[in-house]
Short mmCIF file of C-alpha atoms in Angstrom, two decimals:
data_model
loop_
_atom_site.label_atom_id
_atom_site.label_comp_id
_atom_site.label_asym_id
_atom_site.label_seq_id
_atom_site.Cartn_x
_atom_site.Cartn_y
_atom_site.Cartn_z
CA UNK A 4 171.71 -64.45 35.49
CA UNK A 5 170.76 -63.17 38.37
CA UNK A 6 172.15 -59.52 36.89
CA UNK A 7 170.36 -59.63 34.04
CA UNK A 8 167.24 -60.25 36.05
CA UNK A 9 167.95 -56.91 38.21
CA UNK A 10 168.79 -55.07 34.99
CA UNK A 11 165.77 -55.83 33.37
CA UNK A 12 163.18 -55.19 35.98
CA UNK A 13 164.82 -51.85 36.35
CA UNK A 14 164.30 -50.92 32.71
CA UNK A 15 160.99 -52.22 33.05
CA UNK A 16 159.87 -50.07 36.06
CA UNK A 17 161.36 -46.93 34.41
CA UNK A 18 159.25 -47.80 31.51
CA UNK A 19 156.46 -47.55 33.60
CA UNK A 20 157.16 -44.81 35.22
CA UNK A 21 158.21 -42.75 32.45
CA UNK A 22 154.97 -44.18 30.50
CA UNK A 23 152.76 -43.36 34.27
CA UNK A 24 154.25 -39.68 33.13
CA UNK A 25 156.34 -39.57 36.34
CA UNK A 26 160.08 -38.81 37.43
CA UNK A 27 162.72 -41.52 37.28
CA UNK A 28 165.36 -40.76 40.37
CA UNK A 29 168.46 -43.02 39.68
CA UNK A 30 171.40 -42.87 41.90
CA UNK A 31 173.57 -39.86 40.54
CA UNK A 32 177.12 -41.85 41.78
CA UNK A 33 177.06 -45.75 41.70
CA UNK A 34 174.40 -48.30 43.09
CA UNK A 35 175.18 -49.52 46.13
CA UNK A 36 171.98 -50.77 47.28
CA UNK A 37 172.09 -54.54 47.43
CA UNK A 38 171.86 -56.42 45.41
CA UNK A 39 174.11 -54.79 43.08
CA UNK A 40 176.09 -55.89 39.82
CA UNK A 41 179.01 -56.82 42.30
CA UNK A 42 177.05 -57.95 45.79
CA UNK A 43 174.26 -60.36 44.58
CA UNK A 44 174.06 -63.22 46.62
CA UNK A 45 170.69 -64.78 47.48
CA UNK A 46 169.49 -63.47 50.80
CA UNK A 47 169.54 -66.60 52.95
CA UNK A 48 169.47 -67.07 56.50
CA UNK A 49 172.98 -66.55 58.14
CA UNK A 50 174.89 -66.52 61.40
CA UNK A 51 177.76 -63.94 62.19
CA UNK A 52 179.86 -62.81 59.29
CA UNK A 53 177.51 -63.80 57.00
CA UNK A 54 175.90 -61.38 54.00
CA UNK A 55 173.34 -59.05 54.26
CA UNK A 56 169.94 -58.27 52.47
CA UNK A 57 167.65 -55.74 52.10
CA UNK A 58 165.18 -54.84 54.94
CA UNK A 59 161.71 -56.06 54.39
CA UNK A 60 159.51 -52.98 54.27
CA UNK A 61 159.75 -49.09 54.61
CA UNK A 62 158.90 -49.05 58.33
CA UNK A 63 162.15 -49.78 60.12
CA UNK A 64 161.85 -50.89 63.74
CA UNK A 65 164.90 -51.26 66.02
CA UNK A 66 166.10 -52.44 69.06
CA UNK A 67 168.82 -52.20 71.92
CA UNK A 68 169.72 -54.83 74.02
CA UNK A 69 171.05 -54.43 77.21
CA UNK A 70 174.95 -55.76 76.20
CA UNK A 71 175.30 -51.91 75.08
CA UNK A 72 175.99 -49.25 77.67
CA UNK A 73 173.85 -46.29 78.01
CA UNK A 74 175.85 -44.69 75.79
CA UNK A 75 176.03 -46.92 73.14
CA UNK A 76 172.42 -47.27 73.17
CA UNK A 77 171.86 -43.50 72.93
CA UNK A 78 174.51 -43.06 70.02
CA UNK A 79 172.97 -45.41 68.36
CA UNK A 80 169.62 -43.88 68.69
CA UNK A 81 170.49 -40.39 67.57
CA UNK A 82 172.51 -42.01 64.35
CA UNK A 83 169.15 -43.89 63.26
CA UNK A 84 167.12 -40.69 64.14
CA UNK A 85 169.23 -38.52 62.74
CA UNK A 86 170.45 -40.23 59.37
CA UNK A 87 167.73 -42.03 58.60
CA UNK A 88 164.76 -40.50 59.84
CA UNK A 89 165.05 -37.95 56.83
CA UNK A 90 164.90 -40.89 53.91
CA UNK A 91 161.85 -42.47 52.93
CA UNK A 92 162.45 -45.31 55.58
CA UNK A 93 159.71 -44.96 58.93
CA UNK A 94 162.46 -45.28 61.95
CA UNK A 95 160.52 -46.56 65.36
CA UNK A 96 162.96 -47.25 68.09
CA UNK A 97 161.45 -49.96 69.92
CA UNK A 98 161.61 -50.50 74.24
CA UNK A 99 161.99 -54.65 73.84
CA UNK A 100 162.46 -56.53 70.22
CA UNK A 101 160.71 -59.27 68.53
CA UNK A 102 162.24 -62.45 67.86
CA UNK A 103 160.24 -64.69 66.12
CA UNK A 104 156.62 -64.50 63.91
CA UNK A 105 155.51 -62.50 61.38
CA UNK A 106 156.52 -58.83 63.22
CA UNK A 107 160.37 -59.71 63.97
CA UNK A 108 161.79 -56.46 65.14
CA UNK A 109 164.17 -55.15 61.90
CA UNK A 110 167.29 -54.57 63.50
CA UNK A 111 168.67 -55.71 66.91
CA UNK A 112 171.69 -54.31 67.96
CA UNK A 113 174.38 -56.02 70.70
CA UNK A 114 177.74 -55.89 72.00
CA UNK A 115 179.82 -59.03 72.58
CA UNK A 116 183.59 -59.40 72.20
CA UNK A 117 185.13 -59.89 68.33
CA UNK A 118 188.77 -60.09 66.72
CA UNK A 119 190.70 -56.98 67.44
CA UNK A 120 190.16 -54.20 65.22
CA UNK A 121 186.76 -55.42 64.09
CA UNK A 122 184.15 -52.26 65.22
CA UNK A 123 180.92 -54.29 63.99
CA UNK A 124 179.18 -56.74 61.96
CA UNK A 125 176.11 -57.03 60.33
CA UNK A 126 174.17 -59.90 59.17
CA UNK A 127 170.47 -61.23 57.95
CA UNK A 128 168.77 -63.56 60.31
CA UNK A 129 165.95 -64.10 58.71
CA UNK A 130 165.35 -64.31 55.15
CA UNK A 131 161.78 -63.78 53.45
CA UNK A 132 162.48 -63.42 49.83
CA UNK A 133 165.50 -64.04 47.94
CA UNK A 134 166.18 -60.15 48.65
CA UNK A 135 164.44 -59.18 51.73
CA UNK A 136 165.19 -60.08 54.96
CA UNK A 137 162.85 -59.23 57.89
CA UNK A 138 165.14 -59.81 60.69
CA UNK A 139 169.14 -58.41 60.79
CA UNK A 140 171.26 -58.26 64.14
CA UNK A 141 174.14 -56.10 64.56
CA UNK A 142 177.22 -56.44 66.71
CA UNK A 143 179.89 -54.21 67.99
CA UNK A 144 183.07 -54.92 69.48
CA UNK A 145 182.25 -55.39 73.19
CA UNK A 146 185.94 -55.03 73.40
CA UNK A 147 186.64 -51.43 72.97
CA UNK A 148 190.33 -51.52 73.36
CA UNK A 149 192.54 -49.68 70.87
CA UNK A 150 188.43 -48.81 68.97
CA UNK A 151 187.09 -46.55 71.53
CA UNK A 152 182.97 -46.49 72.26
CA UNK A 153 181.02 -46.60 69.25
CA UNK A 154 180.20 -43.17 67.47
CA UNK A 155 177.53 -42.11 65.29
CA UNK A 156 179.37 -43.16 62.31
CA UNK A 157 179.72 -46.54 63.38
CA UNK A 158 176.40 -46.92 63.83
CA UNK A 159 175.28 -45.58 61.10
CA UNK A 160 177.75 -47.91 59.08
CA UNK A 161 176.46 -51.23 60.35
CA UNK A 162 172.78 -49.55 60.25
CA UNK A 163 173.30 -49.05 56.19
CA UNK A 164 173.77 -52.99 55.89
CA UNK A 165 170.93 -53.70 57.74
CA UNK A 166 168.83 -51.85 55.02
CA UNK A 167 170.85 -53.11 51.66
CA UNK A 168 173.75 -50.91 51.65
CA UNK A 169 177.33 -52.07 50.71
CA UNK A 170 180.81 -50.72 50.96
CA UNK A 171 182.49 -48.91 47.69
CA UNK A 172 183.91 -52.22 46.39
CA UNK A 173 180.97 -53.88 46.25
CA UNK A 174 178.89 -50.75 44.73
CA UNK A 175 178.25 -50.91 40.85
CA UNK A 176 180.49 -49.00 39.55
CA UNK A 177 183.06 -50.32 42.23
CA UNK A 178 184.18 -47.08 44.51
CA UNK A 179 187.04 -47.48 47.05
CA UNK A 180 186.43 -48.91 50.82
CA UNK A 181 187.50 -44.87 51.43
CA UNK A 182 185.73 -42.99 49.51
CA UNK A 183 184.01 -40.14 51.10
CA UNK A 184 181.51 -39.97 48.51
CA UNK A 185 179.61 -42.72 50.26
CA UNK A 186 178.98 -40.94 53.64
CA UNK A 187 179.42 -42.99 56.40
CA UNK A 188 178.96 -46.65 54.44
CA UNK A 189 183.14 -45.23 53.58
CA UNK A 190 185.67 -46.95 56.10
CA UNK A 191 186.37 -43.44 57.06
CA UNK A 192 184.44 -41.80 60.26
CA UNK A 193 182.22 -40.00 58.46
CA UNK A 194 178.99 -38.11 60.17
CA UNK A 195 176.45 -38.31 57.70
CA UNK A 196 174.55 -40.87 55.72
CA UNK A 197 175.64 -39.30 51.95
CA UNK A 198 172.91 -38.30 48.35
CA UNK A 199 174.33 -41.22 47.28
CA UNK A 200 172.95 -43.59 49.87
CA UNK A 201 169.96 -41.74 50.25
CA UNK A 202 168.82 -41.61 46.94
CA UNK A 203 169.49 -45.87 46.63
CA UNK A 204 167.35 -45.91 49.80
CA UNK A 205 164.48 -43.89 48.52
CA UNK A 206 164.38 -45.52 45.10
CA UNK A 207 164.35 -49.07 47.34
CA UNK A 208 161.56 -48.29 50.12
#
């Protein structure tokens, strides 16, 4: 049901676009912007492991908190900057975050220890809709061991789900968990966010 819903307000906002006399932009790959035909759960609140959403709104604030290193905090930085600064999305990197109220910060991002081989996780905190969330935290293996520090491409991973965007299996048509295609949402290290995601981003914010 919940497919059919999606389907149809698509069809119905190119309609009006097309009848507005403007440009439709549709993904040229797959759709892997949440929720898609194969990653459509109802955005609910959630604790570690759980799904993610959809970020609430264009402007996308984040925030460090002091479990990173230095490092970490700067890498993280330069991948938001970098890869997402260019989309339609408003990036503001913020000096403290926002926990509760109507102006939650939009993505904090911490270190604490998970199961080996895990490099992150990403997860909505805060549901507002059954879509948007205004509140996702991030976490990266505090645990570095066997992983090494968190690159660019991590972070811009983990980043992606914070704003809707899923891994090849999950993407509609399904794409493998490698598959360079999607930039860095691929399970390979890959330095750069990818048309594909981009365009799903623009179309979204």
């Amino acid at each position: 049901m919940a497919i059919k819903r999606r389907t149809i307000f698509v069809i119905g906002a190119a309609t009006a676009a097309l009848a507005a006399g403007t440009t439709v932009v549709q993904a040229s790959l797959t759709d892997n912007m949440y929720p898609t035909g194969n990653y459509f759960h109802a955005c609910l609140d959630g604790e570690m492991g759980d799904g993610f959403c959809q970020t609430d709104n264009k402007t996308l604030t984040v925030y460090r908190e002091d479990s990173l290193t230095a490092a970490e905090k700067s890498t993280v930085s330069r991948a938001v900057r970098d890869y997402y600064g260019p989309t339609d999305l408003v990036v503001q990197i913020k000096s403290s975050g926002v926990y509760r109220g109507d102006s939650e910060t939009d993505v904090i991002y911490k270190s604490k220890r998970l199961p080996r081989g895990k490099i992150g996780i990403t997860w909505c905190d805060d549901a507002v809709t059954a879509k948007k969330c205004d509140q996702h935290f991030i976490v990266f293996n505090k645990d570095h061991t066997g992983i090494g520090s968190v690159n660019k491409s991590d972070a811009c991973h983990e980043t992606g789900h914070a704003v809707g965007l899923t891994h090849g299996p999950d993407a509609s048509p399904r794409l493998g968990l490698y598959d360079d295609r999607l930039g860095c949402m691929s399970y390979n290290d890959v330095y750069r966010l990818g048309a594909n995601n981009k365009e799903n981003i623009n179309a979204t914010y």
